[in-house]
Short mmCIF file of C-alpha atoms in Angstrom, two decimals:
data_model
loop_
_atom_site.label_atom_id
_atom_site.label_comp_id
_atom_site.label_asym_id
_atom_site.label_seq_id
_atom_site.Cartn_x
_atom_site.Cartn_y
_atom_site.Cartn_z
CA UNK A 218 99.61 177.98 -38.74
CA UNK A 219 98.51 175.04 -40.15
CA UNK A 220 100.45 176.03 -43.70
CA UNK A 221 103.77 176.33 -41.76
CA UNK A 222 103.27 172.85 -40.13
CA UNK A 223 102.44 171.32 -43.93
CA UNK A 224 105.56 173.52 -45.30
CA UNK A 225 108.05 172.12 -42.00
CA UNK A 226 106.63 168.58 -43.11
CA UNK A 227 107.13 169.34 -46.78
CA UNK A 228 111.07 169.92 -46.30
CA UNK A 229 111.04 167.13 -43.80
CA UNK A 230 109.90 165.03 -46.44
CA UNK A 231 111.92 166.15 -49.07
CA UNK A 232 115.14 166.01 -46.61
CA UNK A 233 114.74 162.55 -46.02
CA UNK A 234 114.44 161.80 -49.20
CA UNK A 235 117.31 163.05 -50.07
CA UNK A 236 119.39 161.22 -47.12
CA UNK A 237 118.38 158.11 -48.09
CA UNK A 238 119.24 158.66 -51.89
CA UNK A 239 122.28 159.48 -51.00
CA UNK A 240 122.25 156.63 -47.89
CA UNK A 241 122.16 154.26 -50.99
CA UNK A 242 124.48 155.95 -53.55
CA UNK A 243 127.60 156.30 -50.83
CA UNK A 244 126.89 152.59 -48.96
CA UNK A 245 130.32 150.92 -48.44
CA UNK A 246 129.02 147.01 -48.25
CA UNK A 247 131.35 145.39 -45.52
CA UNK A 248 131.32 141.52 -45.29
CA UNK A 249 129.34 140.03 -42.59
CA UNK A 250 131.79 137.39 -41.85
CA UNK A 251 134.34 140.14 -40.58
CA UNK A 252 132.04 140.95 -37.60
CA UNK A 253 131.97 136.99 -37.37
CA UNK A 254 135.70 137.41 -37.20
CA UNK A 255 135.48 139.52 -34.86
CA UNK A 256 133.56 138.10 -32.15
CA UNK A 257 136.34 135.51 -31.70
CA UNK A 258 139.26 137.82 -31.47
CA UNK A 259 140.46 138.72 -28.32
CA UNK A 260 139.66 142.70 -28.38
CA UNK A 261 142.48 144.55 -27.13
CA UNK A 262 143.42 145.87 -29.79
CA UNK A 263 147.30 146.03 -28.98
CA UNK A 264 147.77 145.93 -32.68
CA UNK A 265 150.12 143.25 -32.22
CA UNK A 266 148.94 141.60 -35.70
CA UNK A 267 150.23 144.37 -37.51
CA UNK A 268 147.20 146.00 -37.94
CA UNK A 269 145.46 149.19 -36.41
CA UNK A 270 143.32 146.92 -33.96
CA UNK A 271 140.99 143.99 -34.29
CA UNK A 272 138.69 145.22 -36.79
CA UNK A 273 140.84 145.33 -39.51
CA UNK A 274 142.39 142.39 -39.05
CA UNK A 275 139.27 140.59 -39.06
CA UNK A 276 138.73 142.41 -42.25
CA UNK A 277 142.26 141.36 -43.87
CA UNK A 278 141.51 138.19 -42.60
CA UNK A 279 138.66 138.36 -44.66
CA UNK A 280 140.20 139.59 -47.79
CA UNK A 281 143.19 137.72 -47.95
CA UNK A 282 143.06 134.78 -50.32
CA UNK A 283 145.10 132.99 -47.62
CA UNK A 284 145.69 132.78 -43.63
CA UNK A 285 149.57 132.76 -44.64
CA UNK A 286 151.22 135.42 -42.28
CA UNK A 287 147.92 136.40 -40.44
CA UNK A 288 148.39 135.30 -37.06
CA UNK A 289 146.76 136.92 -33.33
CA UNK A 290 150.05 136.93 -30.96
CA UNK A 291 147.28 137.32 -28.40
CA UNK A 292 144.53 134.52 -29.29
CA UNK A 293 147.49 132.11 -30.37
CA UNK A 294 146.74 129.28 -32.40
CA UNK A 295 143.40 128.32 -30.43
CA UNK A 296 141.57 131.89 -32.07
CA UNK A 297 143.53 131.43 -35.25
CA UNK A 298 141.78 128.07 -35.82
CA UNK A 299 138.27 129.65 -35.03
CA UNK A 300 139.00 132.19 -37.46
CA UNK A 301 139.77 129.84 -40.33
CA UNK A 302 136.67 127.86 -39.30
CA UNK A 303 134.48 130.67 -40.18
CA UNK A 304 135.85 131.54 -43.44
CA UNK A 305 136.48 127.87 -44.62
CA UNK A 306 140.44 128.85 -44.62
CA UNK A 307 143.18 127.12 -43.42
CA UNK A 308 145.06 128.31 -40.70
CA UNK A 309 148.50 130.15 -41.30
CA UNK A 310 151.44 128.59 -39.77
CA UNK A 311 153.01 131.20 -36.97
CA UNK A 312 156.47 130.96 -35.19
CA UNK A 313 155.75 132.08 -31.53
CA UNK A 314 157.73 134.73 -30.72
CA UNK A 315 158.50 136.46 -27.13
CA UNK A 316 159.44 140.20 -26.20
CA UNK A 317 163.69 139.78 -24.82
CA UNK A 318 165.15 142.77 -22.86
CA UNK A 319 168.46 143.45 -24.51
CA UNK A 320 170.31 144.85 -21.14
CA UNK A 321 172.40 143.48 -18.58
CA UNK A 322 173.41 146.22 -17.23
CA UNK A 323 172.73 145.77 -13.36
CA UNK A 324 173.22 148.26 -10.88
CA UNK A 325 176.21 146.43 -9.76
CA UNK A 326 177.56 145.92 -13.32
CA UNK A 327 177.00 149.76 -14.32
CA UNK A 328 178.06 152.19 -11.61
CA UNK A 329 175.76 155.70 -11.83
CA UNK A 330 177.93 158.60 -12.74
CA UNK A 331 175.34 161.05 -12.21
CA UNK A 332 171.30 161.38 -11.06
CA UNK A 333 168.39 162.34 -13.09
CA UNK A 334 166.41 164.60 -11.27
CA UNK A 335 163.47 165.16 -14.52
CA UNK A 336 160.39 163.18 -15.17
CA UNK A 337 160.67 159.91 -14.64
CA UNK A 338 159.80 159.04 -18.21
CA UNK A 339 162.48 157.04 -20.58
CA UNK A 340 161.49 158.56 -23.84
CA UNK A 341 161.86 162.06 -22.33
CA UNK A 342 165.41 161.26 -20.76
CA UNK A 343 166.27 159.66 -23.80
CA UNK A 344 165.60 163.04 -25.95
CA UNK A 345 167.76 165.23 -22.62
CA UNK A 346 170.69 162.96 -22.17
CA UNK A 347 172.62 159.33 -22.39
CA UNK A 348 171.66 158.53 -18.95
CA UNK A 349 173.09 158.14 -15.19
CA UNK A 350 175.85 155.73 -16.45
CA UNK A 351 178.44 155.50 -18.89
CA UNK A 352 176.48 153.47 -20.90
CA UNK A 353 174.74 155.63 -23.28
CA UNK A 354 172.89 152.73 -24.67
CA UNK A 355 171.47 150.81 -21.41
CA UNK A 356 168.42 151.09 -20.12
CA UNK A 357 166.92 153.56 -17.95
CA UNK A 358 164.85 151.64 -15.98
CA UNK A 359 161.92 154.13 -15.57
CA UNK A 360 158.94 151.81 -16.79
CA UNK A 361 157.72 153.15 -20.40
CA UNK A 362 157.62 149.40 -21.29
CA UNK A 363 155.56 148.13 -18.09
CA UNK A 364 152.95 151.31 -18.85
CA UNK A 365 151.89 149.86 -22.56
CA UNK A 366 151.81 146.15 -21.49
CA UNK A 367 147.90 145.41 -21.61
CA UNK A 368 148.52 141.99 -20.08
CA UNK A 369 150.65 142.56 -16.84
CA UNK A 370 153.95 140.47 -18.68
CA UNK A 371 156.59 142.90 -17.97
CA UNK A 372 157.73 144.74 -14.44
CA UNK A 373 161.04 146.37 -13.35
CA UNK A 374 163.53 144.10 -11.15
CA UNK A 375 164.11 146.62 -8.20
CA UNK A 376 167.41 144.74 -7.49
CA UNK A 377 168.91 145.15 -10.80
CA UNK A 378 166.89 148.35 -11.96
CA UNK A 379 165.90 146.41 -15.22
CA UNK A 380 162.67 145.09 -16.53
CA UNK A 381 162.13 141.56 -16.78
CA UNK A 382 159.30 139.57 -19.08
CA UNK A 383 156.77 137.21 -17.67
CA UNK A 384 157.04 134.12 -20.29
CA UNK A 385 153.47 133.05 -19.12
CA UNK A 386 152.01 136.28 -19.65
CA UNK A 387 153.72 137.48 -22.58
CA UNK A 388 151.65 137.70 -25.84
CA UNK A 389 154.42 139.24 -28.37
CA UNK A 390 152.36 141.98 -29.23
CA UNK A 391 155.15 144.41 -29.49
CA UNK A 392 153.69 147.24 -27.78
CA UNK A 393 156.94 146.99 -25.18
CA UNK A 394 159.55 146.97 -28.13
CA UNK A 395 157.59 150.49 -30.02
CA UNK A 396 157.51 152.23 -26.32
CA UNK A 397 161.23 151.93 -25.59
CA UNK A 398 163.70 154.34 -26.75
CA UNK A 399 166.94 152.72 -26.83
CA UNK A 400 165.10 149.92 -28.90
CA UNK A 401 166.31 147.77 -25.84
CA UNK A 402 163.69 144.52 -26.50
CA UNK A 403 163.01 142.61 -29.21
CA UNK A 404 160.75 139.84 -30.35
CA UNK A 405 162.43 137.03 -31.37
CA UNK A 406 161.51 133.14 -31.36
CA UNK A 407 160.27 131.80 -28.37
CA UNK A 408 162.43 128.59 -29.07
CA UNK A 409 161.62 125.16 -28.38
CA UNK A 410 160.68 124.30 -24.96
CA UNK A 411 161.34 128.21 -24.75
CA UNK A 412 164.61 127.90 -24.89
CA UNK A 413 166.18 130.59 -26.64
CA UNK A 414 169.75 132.14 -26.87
CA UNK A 415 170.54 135.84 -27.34
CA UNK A 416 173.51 138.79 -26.52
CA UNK A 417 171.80 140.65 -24.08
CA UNK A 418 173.88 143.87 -24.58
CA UNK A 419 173.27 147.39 -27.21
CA UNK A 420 176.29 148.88 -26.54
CA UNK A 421 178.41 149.52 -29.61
CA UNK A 422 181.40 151.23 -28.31
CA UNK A 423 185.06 149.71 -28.61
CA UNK A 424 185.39 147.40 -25.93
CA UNK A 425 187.59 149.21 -23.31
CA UNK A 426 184.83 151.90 -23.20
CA UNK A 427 181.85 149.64 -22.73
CA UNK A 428 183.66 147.41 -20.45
CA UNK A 429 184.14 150.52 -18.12
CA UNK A 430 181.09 151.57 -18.57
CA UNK A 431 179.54 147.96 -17.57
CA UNK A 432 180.91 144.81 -16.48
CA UNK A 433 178.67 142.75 -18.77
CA UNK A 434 178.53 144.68 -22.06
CA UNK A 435 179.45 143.31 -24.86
CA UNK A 436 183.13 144.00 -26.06
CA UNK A 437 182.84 142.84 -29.84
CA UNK A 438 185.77 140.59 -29.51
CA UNK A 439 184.45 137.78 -31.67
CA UNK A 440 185.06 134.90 -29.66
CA UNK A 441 181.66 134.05 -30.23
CA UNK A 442 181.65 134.19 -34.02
CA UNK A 443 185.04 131.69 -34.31
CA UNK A 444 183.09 129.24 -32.04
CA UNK A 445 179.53 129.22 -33.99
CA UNK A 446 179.60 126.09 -36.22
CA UNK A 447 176.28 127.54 -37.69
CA UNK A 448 177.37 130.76 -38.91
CA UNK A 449 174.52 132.40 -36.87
CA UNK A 450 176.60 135.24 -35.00
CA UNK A 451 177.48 138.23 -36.68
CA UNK A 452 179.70 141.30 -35.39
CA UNK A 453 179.10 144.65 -36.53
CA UNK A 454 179.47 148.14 -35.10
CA UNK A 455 181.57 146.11 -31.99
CA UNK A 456 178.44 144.35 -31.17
CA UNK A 457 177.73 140.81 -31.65
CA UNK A 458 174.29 139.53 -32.74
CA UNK A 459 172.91 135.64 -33.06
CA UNK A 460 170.38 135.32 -35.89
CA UNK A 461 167.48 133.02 -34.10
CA UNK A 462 166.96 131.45 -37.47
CA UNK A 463 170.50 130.02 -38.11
CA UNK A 464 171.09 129.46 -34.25
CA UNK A 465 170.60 125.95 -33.01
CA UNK A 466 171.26 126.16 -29.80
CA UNK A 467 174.25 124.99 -28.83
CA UNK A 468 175.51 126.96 -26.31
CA UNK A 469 179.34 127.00 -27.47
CA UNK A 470 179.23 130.78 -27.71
CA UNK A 471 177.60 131.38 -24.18
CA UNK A 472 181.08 129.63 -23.05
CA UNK A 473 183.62 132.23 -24.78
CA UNK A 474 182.05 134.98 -23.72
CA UNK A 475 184.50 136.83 -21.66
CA UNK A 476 181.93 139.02 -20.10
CA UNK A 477 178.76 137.17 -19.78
CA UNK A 478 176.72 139.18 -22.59
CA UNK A 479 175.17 135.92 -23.94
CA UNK A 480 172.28 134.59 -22.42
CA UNK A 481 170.93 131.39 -22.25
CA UNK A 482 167.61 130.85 -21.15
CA UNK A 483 165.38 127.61 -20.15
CA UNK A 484 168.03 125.09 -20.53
CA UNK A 485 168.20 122.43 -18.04
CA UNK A 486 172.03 122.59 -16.30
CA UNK A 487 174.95 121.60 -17.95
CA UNK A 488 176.17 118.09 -16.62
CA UNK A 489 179.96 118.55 -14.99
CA UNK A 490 181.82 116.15 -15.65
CA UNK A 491 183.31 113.67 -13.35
CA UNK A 492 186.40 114.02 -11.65
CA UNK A 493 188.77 111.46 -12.51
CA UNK A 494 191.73 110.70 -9.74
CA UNK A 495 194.17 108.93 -11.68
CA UNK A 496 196.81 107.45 -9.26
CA UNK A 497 200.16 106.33 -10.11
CA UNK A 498 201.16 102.88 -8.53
CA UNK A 499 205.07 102.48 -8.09
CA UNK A 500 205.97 99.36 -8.08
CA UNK A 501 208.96 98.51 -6.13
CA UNK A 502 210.93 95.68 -6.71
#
């Protein structure tokens, strides 16, 4: 008896030995000042950075020689300046940026041709069929992009079947604009004072067919192009696109367009102009 318990606490022994030699020989050192990191950072882990969650990019954070292109859509610039207080950087310069539903295609401007009767699931109607419209490329207005959201920011308009992004609650972190199938939102520059101007329309059919198939699709007639001073519209596949880098905001293109595609968002109201009587005074003599 007492041989087996001096054997079992021989191997023991030796066992442990062992694990720690081998504790020591495979340790992967991992910098202190990433868990530092990490305490400030938000937590979601929505991967929003660009990274697999807030671990790692408190770790490339870390690494990187500079802050330069590191930025938390969720913390902002308040958590971005904690961060480079801890590791004696400075902090990376970020354009905010804010998810932008690509669709105007009401219920009133796109007329259902038919009714889905499967799961009510966008990326599994996507992989059956166009959709209940004519427009193959609108949205289908079942929610894929409201499930993902971590922070409440986006919901779908009952009225017009589409969802619509809550600029207070909006973080950019992208997980809207990976969940949709028809690649229906984007991220793109918040703008200043938010203001932000955009062709809220996918479809790239010739303009007869997407007109039928919705009132406010864009036709790719290029109206908008001619009038852009700044070069910032393009038109390809008989869609029209502004670039938010070369756009300045002027508004001349939201004018031209026949159909209402472009959207302009946050601008105070245009000033009409005053109505001048003129009145012709005949002078008899």
């Amino acid at each position: 008896m007492l041989f087996a318990i001096v054997s079992l606490g021989g191997i023991g022994a030796i066992g442990a030995l062992f694990l720690y030699a081998a504790s020591k020989k495979f340790e992967v050192y991992e910098d202190p000042r990433i868990a530092d990191v990490q305490v400030v950072l938000p937590g979601v882990n929505c991967g929003g950075c660009g990274f697999p969650g807030c671990s790692a990019f408190g770790a490339a954070c870390v690494n990187a020689d500079t802050l330069d292109g590191l930025f938390c859509p969720v913390g902002g610039v308040k958590v971005m300046d904690q961060v480079a207080s801890i590791l004696g950087k400075e902090a990376g310069s970020a354009e905010l940026t804010i998810a932008v539903v690509r669709c105007n295609g009401t219920c009133q401007a796109r007329p259902r041709t038919n009714r889905y009767d499967g799961a009510k699931n966008c990326a599994v109607a996507a992989f059956l069929y166009g959709g209940e419209t004519g427009c193959a490329y609108g949205c289908f207005g079942f929610g894929d992009c409201v499930n993902v959201c971590s922070f409440d920011a986006i919901h779908i308009n009952p009225e017009t079947n589409l969802p619509e992004v809550s600029e207070e609650k909006c973080t950019a972190c992208g997980a809207c604009t990976k969940a949709c199938p028809k690649i229906l939102i984007e991220l793109r520059k918040k703008g200043p004072k938010g203001r932000r101007v955009y062709v809220s329309c996918m479809n790239k059919d010739k303009g007869g067919v997407a007109r039928k198939a919705c009132s406010n699709a864009c036709i790719g007639c290029g109206k908008c192009v001619k009038e852009c001073p700044f070069e910032a519209i393009t038109l390809e596949s008989n869609l029209a696109y502004i670039d938010p880098v070369k756009c300045r905001l002027c508004r001349k293109c939201v004018g031209v367009c026949p159909t209402g595609a472009i959207h302009e968002v946050n601008f105070p109201p245009k000033k009409e102009k005053p109505v001048v009587e003129v009145t012709e005074e005949i002078n008899s003599n």
